GROMACS .gro file of C-alpha atoms in nm:
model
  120
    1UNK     CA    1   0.000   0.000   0.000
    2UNK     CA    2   0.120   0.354  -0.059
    3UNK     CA    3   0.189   0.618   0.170
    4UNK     CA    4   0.323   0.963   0.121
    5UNK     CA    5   0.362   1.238   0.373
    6UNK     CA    6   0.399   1.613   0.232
    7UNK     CA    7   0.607   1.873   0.428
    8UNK     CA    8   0.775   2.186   0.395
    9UNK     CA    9   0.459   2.435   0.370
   10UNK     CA   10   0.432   2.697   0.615
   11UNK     CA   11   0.368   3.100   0.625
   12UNK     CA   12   0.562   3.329   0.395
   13UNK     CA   13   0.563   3.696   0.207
   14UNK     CA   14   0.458   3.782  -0.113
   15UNK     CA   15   0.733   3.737  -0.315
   16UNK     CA   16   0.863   3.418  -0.096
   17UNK     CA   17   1.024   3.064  -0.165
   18UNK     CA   18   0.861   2.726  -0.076
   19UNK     CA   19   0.983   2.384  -0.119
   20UNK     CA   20   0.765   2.109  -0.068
   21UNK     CA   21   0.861   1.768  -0.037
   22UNK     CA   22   0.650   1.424  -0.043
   23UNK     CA   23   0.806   1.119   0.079
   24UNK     CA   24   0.648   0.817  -0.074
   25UNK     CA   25   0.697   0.438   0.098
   26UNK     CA   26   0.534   0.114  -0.016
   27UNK     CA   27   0.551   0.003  -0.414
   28UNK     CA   28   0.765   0.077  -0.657
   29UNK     CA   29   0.841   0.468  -0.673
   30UNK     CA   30   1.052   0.448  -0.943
   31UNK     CA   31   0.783   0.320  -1.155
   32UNK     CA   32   0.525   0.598  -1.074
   33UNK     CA   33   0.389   0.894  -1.236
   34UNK     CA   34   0.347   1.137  -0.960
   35UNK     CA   35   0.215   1.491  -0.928
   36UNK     CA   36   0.052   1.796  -0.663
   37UNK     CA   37  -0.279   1.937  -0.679
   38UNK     CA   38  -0.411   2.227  -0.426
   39UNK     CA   39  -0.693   2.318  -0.270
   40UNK     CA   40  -0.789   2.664  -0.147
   41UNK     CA   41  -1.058   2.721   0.054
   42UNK     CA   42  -1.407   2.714  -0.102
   43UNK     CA   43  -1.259   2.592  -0.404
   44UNK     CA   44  -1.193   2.293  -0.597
   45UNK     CA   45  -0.875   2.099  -0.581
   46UNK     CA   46  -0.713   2.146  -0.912
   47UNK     CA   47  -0.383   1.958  -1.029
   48UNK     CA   48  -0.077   2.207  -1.046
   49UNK     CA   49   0.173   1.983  -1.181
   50UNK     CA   50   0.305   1.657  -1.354
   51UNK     CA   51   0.581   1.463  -1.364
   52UNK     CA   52   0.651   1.125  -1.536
   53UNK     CA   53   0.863   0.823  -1.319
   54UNK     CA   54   1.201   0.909  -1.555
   55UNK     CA   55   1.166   1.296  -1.462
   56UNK     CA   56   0.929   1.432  -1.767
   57UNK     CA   57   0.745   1.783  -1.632
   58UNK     CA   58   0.424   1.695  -1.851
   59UNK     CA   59   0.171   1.950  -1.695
   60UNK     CA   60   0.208   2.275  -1.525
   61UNK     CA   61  -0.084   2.483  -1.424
   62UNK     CA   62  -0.076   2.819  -1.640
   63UNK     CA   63  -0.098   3.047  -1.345
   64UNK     CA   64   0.229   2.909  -1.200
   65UNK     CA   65   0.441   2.835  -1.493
   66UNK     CA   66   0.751   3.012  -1.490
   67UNK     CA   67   0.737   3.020  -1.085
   68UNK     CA   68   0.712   2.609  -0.973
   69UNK     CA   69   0.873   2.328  -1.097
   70UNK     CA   70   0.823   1.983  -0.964
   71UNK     CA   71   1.120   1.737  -0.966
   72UNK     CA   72   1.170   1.404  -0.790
   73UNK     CA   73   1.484   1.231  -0.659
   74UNK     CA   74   1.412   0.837  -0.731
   75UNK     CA   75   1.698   0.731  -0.512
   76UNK     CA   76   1.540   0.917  -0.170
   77UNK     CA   77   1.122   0.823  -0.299
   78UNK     CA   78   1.049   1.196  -0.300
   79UNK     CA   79   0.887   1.456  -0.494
   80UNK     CA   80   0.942   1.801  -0.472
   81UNK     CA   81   0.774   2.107  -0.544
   82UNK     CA   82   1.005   2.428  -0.562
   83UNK     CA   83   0.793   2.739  -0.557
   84UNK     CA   84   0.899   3.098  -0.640
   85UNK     CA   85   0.746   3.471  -0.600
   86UNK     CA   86   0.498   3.313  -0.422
   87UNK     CA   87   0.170   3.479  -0.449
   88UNK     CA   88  -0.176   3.536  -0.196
   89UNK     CA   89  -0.364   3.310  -0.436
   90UNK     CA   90  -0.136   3.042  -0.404
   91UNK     CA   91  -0.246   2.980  -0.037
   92UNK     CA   92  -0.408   2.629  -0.038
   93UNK     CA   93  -0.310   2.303   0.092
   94UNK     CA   94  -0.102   2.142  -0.075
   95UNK     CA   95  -0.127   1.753  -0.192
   96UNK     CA   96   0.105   1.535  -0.386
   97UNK     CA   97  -0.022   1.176  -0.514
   98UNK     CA   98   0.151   0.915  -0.720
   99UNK     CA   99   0.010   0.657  -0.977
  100UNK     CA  100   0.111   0.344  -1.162
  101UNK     CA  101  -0.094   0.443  -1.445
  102UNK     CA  102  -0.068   0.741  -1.719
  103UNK     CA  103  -0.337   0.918  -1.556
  104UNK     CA  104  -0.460   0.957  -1.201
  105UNK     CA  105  -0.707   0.690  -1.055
  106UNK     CA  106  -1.008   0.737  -0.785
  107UNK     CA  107  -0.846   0.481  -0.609
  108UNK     CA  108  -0.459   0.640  -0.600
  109UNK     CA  109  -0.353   0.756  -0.288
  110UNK     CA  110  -0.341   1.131  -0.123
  111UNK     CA  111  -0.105   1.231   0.093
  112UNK     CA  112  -0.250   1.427   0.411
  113UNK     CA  113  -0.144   1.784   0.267
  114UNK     CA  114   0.077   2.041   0.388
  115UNK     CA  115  -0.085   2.384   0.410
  116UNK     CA  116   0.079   2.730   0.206
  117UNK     CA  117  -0.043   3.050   0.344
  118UNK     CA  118   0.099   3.332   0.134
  119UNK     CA  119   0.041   3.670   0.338
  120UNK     CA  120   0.187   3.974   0.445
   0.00000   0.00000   0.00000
């Protein structure tokens, strides 16, 4: 069974640096497409970004391109998101999930989030 755990969110200024990180145990990692989605509140969670199990970026969310990129180290099972001139709308909790398939299941795991407040 999978289990990730996300970390690294916190409070920080407009402008501000995150990196997020998602630890991922059980299965093969190496194998897995993985990705992040947020969720702000009263909104839907929406997927921010892609990557493939050899290190492909195949999705960014146009309202953070040029600002996050998500990268994963195989040999430590972890996926990171690095996130620059970060903005108020980016506050959301932040989720990262993985899947053995080319496209996200109902039945692939979440992680329990790690929450981004963005604020002055």
């Amino acid at each position: 069974q999978v289990q990730l755990v996300e970390s690294g969110g916190g409070l920080v200024q407009p402008g501000g640096s995150l990196r997020l990180s998602c630890t991922v145990s059980g299965g093969s990692f190496e194998t897995y497409n993985a990705g992040w989605f947020r969720q702000a509140p009263g909104k839907e969670r929406e997927l921010v970004s892609t990557i493939t199990s050899s290190g492909d970026i195949t999705y960014t969310l146009d309202s953070v391109k040029g600002r996050f990129t998500i990268s994963r180290d195989n040999a430590k099972n972890t996926v990171y998101l690095l996130m620059n001139s970060l903005k108020p709308e980016d506050t959301a909790v932040y989720y990262c999930r993985t899947t053995s398939s080319l496209v996200f299941r109902p039945n692939d795991a979440w992680g329990q989030g790690t929450q981004v407040t963005v604020s002055s």
